[in-house]
Coordinates of C-alpha atoms in Angstrom, one line a residue:
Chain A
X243 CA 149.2 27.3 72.2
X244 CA 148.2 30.6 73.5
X245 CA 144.5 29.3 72.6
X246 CA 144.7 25.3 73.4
X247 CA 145.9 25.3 76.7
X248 CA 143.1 27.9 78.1
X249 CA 140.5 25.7 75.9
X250 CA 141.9 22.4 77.4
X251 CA 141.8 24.1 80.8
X252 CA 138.6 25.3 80.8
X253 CA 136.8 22.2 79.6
X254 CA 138.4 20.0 82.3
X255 CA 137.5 22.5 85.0
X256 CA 134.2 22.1 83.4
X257 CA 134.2 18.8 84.1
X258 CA 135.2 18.8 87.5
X259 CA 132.5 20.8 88.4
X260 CA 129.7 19.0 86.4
X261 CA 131.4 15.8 88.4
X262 CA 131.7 17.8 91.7
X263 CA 127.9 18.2 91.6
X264 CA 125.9 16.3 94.3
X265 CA 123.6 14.7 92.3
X266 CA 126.0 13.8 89.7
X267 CA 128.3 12.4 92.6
X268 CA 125.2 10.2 93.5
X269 CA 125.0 8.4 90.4
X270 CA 128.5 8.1 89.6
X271 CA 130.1 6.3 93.2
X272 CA 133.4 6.1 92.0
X273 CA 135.4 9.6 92.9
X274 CA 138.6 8.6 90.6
X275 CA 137.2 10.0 87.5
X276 CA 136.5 13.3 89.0
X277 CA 140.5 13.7 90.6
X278 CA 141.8 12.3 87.4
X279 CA 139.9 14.9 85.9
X280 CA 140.7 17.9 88.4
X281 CA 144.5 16.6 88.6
X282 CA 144.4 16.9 84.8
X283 CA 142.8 20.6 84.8
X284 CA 145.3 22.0 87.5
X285 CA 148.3 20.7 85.4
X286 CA 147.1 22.1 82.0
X287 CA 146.4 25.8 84.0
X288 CA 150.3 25.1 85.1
X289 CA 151.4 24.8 81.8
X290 CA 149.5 27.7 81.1
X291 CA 151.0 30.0 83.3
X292 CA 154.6 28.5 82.5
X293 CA 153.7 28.5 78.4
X294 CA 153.4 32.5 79.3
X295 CA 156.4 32.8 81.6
X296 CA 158.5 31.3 78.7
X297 CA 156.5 33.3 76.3
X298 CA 157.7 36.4 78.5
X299 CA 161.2 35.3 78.1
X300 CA 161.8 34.3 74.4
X301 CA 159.4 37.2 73.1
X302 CA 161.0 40.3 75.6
X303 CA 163.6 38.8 77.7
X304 CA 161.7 39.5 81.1
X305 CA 161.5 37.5 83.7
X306 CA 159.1 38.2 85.7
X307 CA 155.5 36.5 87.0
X308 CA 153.4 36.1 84.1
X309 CA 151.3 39.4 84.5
X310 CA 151.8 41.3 81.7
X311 CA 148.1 41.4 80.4
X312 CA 144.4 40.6 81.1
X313 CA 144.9 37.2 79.1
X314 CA 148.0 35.7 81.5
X315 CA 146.3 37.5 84.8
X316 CA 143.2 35.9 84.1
X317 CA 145.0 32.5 83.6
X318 CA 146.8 32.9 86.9
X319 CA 143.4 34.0 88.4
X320 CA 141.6 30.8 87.6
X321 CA 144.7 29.0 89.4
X322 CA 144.6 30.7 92.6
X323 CA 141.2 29.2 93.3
X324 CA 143.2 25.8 94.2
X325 CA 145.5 26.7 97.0
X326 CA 142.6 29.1 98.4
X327 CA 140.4 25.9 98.5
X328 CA 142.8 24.0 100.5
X329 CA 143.5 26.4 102.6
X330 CA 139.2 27.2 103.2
X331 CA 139.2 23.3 103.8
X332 CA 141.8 22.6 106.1
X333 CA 142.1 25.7 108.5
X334 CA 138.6 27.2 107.9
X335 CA 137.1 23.3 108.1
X336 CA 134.5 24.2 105.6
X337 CA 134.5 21.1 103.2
X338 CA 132.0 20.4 99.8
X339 CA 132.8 23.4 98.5
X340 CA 135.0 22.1 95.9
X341 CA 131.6 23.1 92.8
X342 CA 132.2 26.7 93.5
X343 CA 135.9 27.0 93.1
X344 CA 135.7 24.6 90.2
X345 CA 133.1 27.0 88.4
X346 CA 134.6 30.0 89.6
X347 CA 138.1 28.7 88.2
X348 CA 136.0 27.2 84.2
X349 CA 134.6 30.7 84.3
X350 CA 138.0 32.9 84.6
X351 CA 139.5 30.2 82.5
X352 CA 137.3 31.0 79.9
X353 CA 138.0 34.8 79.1
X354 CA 141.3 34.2 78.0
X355 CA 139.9 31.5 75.5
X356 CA 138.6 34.5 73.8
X357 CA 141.5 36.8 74.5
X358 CA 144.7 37.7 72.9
X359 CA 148.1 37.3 74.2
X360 CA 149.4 40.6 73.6
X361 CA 152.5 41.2 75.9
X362 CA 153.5 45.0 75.5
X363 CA 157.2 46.1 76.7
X364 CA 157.4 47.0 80.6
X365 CA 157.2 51.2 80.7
X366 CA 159.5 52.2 83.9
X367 CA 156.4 52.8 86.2
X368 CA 156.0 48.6 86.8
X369 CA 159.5 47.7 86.6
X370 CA 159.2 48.1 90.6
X371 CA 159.3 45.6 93.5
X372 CA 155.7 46.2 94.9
X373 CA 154.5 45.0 91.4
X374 CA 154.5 41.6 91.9
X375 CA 152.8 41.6 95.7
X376 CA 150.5 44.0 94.0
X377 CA 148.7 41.9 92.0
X378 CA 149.2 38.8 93.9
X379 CA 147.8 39.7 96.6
X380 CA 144.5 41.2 94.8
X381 CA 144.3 38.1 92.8
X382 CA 143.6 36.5 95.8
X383 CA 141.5 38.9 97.2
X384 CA 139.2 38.6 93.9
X385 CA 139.3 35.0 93.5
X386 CA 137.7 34.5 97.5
X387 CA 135.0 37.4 96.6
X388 CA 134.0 35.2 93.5
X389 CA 133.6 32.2 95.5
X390 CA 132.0 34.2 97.9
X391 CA 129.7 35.2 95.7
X392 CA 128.8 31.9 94.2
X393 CA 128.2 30.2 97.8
X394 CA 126.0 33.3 98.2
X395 CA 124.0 32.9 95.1
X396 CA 123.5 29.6 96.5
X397 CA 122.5 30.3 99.8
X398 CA 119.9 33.0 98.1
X399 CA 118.1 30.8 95.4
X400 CA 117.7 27.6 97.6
X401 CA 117.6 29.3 101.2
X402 CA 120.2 27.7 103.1
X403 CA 122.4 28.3 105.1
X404 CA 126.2 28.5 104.0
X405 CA 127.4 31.9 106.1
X406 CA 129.8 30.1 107.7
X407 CA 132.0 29.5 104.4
X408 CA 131.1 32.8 103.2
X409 CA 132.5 34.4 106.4
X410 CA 135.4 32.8 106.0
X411 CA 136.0 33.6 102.5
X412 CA 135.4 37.3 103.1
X413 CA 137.7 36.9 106.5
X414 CA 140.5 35.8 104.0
X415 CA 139.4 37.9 101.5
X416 CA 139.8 40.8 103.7
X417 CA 143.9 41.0 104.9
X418 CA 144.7 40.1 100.6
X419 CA 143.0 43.1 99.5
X420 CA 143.9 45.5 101.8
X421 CA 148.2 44.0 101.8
X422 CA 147.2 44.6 97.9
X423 CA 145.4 48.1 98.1
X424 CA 148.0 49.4 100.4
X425 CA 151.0 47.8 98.5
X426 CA 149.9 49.6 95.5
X427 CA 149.4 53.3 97.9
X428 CA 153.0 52.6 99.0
X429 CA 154.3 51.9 95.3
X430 CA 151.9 55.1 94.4
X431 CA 154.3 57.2 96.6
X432 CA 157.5 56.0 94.6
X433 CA 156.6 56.5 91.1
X434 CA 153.9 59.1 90.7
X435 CA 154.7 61.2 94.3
X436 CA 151.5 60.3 96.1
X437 CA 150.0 57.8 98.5
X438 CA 146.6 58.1 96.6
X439 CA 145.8 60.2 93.6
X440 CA 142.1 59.8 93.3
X441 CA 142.1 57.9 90.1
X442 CA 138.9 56.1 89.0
X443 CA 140.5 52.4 89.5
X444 CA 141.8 53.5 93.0
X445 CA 138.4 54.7 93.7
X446 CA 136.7 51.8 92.7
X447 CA 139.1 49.5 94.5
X448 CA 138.4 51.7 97.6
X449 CA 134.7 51.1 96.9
X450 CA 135.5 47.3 97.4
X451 CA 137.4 47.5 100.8
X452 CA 134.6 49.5 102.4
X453 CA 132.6 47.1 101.1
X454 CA 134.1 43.6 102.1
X455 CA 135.1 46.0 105.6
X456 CA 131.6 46.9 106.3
X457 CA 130.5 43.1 105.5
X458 CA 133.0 41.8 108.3
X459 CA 131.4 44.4 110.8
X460 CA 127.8 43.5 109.6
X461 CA 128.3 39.5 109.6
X462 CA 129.5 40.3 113.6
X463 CA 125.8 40.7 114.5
X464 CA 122.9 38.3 113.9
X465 CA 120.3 41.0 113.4
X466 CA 122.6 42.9 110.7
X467 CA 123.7 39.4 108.7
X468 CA 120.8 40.0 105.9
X469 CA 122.4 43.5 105.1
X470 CA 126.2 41.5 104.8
X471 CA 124.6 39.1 102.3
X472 CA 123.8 41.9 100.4
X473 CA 127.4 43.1 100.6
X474 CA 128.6 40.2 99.5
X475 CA 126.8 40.2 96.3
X476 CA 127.7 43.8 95.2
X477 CA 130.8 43.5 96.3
X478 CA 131.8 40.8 93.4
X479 CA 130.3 43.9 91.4
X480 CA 132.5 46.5 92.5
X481 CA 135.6 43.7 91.9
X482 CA 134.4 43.2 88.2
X483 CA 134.7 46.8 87.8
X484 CA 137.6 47.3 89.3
X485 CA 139.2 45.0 87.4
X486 CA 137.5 45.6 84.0
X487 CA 136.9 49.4 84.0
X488 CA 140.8 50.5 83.4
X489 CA 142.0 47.1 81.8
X490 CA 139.2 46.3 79.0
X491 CA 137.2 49.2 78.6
X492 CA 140.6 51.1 78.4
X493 CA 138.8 54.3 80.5
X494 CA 141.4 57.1 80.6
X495 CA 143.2 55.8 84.0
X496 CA 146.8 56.2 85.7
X497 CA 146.2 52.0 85.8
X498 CA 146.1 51.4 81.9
X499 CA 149.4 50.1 81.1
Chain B
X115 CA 126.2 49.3 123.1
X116 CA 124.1 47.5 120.3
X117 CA 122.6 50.5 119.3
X118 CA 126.4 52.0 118.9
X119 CA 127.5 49.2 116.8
X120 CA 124.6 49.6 114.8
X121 CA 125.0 53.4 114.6
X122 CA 128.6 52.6 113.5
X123 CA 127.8 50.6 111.0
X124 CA 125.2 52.9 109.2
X125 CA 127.7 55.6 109.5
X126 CA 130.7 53.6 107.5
X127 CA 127.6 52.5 104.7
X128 CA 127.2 56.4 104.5
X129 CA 130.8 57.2 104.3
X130 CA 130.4 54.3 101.4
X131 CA 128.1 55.7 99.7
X132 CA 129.9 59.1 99.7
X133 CA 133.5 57.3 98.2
X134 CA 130.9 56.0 95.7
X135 CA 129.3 59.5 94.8
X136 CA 133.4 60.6 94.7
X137 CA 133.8 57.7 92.4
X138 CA 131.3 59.1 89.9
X139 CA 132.6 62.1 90.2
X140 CA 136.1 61.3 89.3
X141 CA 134.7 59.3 86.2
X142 CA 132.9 62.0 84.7
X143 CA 135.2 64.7 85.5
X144 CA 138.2 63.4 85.7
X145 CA 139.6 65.7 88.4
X146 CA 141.1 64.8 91.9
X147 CA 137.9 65.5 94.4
X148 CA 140.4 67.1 97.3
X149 CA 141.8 69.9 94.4
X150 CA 138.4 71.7 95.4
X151 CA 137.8 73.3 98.5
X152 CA 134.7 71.4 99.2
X153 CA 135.7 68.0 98.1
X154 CA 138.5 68.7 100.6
X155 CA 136.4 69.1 103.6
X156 CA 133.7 66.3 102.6
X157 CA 137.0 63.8 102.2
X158 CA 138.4 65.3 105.7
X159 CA 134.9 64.9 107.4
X160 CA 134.5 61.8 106.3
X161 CA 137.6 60.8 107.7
X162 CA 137.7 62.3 110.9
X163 CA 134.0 60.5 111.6
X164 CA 135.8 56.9 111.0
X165 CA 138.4 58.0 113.4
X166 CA 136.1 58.7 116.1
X167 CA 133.9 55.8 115.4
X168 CA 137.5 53.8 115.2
X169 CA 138.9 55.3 118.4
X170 CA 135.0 54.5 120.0
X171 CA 135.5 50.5 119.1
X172 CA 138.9 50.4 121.0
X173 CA 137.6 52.1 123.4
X174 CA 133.8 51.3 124.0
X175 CA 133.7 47.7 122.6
X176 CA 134.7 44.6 124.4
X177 CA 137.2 42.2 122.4
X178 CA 136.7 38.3 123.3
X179 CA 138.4 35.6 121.6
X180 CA 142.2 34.6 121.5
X181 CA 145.1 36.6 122.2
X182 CA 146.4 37.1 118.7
X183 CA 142.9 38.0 117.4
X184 CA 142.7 40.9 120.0
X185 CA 146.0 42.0 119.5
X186 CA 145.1 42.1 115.6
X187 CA 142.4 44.2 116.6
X188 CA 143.9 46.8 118.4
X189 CA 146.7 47.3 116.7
X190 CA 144.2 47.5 113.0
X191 CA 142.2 49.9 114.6
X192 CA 144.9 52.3 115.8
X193 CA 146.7 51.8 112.5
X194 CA 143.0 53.4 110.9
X195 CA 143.1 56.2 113.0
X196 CA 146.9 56.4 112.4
X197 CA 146.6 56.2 108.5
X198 CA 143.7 58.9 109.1
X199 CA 145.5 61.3 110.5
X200 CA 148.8 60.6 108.0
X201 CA 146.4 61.1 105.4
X202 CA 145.1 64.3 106.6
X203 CA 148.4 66.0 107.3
X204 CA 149.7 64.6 103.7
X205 CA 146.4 66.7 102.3
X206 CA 146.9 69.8 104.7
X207 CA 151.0 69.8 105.2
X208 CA 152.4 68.8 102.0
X209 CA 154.1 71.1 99.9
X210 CA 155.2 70.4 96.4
X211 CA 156.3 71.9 92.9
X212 CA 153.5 69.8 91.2
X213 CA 150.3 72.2 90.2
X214 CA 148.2 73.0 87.9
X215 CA 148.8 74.9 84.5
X216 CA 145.6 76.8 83.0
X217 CA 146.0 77.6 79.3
X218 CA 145.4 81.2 78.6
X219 CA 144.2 80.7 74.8
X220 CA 142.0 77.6 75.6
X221 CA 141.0 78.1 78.9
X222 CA 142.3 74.0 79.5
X223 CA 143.8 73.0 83.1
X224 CA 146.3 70.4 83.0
X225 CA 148.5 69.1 86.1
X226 CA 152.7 69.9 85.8
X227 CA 154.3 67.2 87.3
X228 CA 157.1 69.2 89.0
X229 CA 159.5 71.5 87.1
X230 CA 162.2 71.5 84.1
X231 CA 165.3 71.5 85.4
X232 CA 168.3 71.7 82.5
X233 CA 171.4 69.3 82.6
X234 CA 174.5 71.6 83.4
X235 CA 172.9 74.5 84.8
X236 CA 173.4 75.6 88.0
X237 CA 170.4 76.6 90.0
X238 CA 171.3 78.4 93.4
X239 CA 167.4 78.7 94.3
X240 CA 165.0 74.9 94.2
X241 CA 161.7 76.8 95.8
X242 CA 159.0 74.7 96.9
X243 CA 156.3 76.5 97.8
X244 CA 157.6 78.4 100.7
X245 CA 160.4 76.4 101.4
X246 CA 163.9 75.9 99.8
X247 CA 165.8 72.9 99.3
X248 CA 169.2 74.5 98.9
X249 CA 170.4 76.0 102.2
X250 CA 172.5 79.7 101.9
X251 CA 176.0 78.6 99.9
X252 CA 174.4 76.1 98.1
X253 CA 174.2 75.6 94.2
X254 CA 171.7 72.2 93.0
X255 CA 172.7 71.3 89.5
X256 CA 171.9 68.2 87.3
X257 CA 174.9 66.5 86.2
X258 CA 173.5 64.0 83.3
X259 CA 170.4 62.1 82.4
X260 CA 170.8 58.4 80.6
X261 CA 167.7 56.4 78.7
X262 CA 167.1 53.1 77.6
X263 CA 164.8 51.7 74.8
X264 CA 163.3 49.1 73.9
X265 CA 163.4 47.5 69.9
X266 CA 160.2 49.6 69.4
X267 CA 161.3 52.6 70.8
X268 CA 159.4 52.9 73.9
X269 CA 161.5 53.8 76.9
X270 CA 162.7 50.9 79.1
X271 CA 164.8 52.7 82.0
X272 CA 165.3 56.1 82.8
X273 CA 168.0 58.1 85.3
X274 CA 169.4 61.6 86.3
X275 CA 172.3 62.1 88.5
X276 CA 171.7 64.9 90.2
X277 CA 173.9 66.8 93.3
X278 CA 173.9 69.7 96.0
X279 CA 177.2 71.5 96.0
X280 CA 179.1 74.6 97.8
X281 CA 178.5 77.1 95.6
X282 CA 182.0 79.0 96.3
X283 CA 184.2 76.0 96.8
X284 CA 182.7 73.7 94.2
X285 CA 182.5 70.8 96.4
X286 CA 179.6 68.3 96.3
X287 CA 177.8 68.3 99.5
X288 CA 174.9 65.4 98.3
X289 CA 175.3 62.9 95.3
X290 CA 172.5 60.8 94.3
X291 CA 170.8 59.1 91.3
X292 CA 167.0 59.5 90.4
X293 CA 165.5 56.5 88.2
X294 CA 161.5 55.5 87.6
X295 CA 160.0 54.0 91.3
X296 CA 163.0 55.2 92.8
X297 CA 163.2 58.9 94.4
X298 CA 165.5 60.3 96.8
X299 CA 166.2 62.3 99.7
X300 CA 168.2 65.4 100.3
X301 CA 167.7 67.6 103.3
X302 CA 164.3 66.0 103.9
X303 CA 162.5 66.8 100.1
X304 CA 161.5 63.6 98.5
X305 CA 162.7 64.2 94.9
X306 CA 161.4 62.2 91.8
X307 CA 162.1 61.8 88.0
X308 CA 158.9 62.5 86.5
X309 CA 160.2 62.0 82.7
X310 CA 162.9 63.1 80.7
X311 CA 161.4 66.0 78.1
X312 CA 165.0 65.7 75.8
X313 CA 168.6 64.8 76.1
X314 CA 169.5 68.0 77.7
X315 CA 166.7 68.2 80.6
X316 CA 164.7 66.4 83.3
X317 CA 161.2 66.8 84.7
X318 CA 161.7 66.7 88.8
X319 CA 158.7 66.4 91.4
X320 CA 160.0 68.0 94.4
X321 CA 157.8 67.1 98.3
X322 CA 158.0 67.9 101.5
X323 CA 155.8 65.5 103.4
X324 CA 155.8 65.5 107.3
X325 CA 152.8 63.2 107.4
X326 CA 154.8 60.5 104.9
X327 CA 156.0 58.4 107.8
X328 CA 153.0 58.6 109.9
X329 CA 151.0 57.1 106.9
X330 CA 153.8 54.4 106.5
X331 CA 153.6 53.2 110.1
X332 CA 149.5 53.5 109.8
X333 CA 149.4 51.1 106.5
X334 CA 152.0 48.5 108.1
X335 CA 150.1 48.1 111.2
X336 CA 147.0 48.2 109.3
X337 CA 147.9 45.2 107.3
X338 CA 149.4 43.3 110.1
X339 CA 146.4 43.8 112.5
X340 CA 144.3 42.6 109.4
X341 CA 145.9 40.2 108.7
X342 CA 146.8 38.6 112.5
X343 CA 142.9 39.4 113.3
X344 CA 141.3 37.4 110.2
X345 CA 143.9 34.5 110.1
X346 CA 143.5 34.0 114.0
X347 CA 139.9 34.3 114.4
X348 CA 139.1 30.7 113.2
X349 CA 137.2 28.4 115.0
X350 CA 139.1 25.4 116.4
X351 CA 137.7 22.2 114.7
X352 CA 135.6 21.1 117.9
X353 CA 136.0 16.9 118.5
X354 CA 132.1 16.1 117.7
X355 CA 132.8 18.3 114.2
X356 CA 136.0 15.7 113.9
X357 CA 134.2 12.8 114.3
X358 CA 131.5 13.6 112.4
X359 CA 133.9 14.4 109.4
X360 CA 135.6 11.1 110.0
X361 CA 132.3 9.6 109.6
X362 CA 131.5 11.0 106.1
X363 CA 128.8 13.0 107.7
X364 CA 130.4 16.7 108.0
X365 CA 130.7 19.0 105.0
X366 CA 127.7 21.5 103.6
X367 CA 127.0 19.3 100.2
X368 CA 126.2 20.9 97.0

């Protein structure tokens, strides 16, 4: 199961997208396919992230949020791209997005296809209450600066327009990761004795808020917009490594649990 | 005013670009860039320039939009310079039994996380750098320590009870219980449980940090600001865009 259910996922989300795409949309007319399809995805990536809560439970008795590893992180990763999208549509009013979050959600969908479930035991350190938000809220944060990212690419390679979506995802972006970074300077305090303790994933993460904070300031001015593209497109860098440096490269790090 | 903004902006890509430089410093070295003298100053310049180009945007630059978005960004902006100046007292003002051990054999540093203190014993002296935490008549003692494992071994929860008594009468003065993520107070030194070394012992981090609420009023308003300026600032679907969507003809396509 640990392998099926990212496999299914990642193939329907796939799909979607390959059905999202304009031109595809063109030739087939009919839009039930492509929600049958996207319907389908979204359920398997819930009975991924429920297959792991379980998992949690019968394996080590905890009940917490499936975020024990890379694996069940990147499988609640790829599922945060669906409320984000609603929200980008409805409040932000940017609609025919739906291709990037699609392949943004395939592509985080597919690491864990290739990854192992290994749940270790909870060390004291995370059994805390700022855990949860924590991660949460950077999951968010990381899942707008991919589709960021990809509207960006986008823009870049055909030369359009499309700063309007990417302002809002960086305007949403924004609030998650700092509630995240400063959630995790406040938890910092209660288990280690410090609000910041210079360690290479805090660095890196501080990296990406200037980053994302300097892109808000640069997008304000129509002379200074080329320079917040540019942002935009390292900033998905510094995420990655954020994210990957303590976690997969296991680099000696306060953050490698 | 333009040419401020602008000036602004080049200055936070520079302060950037120096967190990055940190960054690879950190990586390669593996030490805490504000443990140097130097590093110190660079992080405390750094700093002090985005609190006067903060304090220079509340005061120089002209908010428009909705209320909640300008209330967002005045209360962001003082939390920055709030956080700032937390930050720089927590660097400058903190005083603390962690520090740094050097090896006289093999000349290796390594970072004590506070101090051994031994179940039972009475200790009638907790210095922390210059201060005390015990006042005149006062004994500090830990009572016990408890752990709990896992199956494999590893340890799943950890505690020490620790307590401040008259030293003549025997009385206890303070009570309290120290577990993982959860420190306590007594007589204004934040007191932690670092690890437990054996049955018989426990590894306490003991700080005084006048600048600790200061940077906990600084990051709430900081993430409230954010979060009221970047959720309010959206434009209010105009009627033409309505229509137009109603129509099938709004949306950027892929």
């Amino acid at each position: 199961m640990t392998k099926i259910l990212p496999i299914i996922g990642a193939l329907l989300y796939y799909a979607c997208f390959v059905l999202s795409l304009q031109k595809v949309k063109e030739k087939i007319k009919n839009p039930l396919p492509g929600r049958i399809l996207f319907v389908a995805a979204c359920l398997v990536n819930f009975a991924a992230i429920l297959y792991n809560y379980i998992s949690n439970i019968e394996e080590r008795g905890m009940f917490f949020i499936p975020f024990v590893s890379v694996y069940q992180v990147m499988i609640f990763l790829a599922f945060c791209f669906l409320p984000i999208r609603l929200f980008i549509e409805k409040v932000c009013h940017c609609k025919g997005y739906e291709a990037y979050f699609l392949l943004a959600s395939a592509i985080v969908m597919t690491g864990p296809c290739f990854m192992k479930n290994t749940v270790t035991n909870y060390p004291p350190a995370l059994q805390s209450v700022f855990f949860i938000p924590h991660i949460f809220f950077y999951m968010f944060a990381y899942s707008l600066g991919a589709v960021a990212f990809l509207v960006m690419l986008r823009a870049m390679i055909k030369r359009e327009d499309h700063d309007r979506m990417i302002v809002s995802c960086v305007r949403i972006l924004f609030p998650f990761m700092t509630a995240g970074l400063f959630c995790g300077a406040v938890w910092a305090d209660q288990v280690w004795g410090e609000f910041w303790a210079w360690d290479i994933k805090e660095c890196w993460s501080l990296i990406t808020w200037f980053d994302y904070m300097l892109c808000l300031h640069l997008f304000k001015r129509r002379k200074l917009k080329k320079y917040a593209r540019i942002l935009v497109i390292t900033g998905l860098l510094f995420i990655v490594i954020t994210f990957f440096f303590s976690n997969v490269l296991k680099v000696p790090s306060v953050h490698s649990y | 005013m333009e040419k401020i903004y602008k000036i602004c902006c080049a200055v936070m890509g520079v302060i950037m670009l120096v967190a990055f430089v940190i960054t690879l410093i950190v990586g390669s070295t593996g030490n805490s860039p504000t443990e140097g003298k130097f590093g110190l100053v660079v992080v405390i310049v750094c700093l002090t320039v985005m609190a006067v180009m903060t304090v220079l945007a509340l005061t120089l630059f002209k908010v428009g939009g909705r209320l909640p978005y300008k209330i967002g960004f005045y209360v962001l902006h003082a939390a920055i310079v709030f956080l700032i100046v937390g930050f720089i007292m927590t660097e400058l003002a903190t005083v603390t039994n962690r520090r740094i051990y050097k090896d006289e054999n093999t000349g290796a540093e390594m970072t004590l996380d506070g101090d051994v203190y031994v179940v039972g014993k009475a200790y009638s002296s907790v210095k922390v750098g210059n201060k005390d935490l015990l006042a005149y008549g006062e004994n500090f003692m830990v009572n016990s320590v408890n752990t709990e494992y896992y199956e494999d071994g590893m340890p799943k929860y950890y505690e020490a009870k620790i307590m401040t008594y008259n030293s003549s009468s025997g009385v206890a003065i303070e009570e309290k219980t120290l577990s993982v993520n959860h420190p306590q107070y007594i007589r204004g030194f934040k007191i932690y449980l670092m690890s437990l070394p054996n049955a018989g012992a426990a590894v306490l981090l003991i700080k005084y940090n006048p600048g600790e609420y200061v940077v906990l009023i600084g990051i709430a308003c900081l993430v409230a600001g954010t979060f009221l300026s970047c959720f309010s600032g959206f434009p209010r679907k105009k009627k033409k865009e309505k229509d137009a969507v109603a129509a099938g003809k709004g949306g950027d396509a892929v």
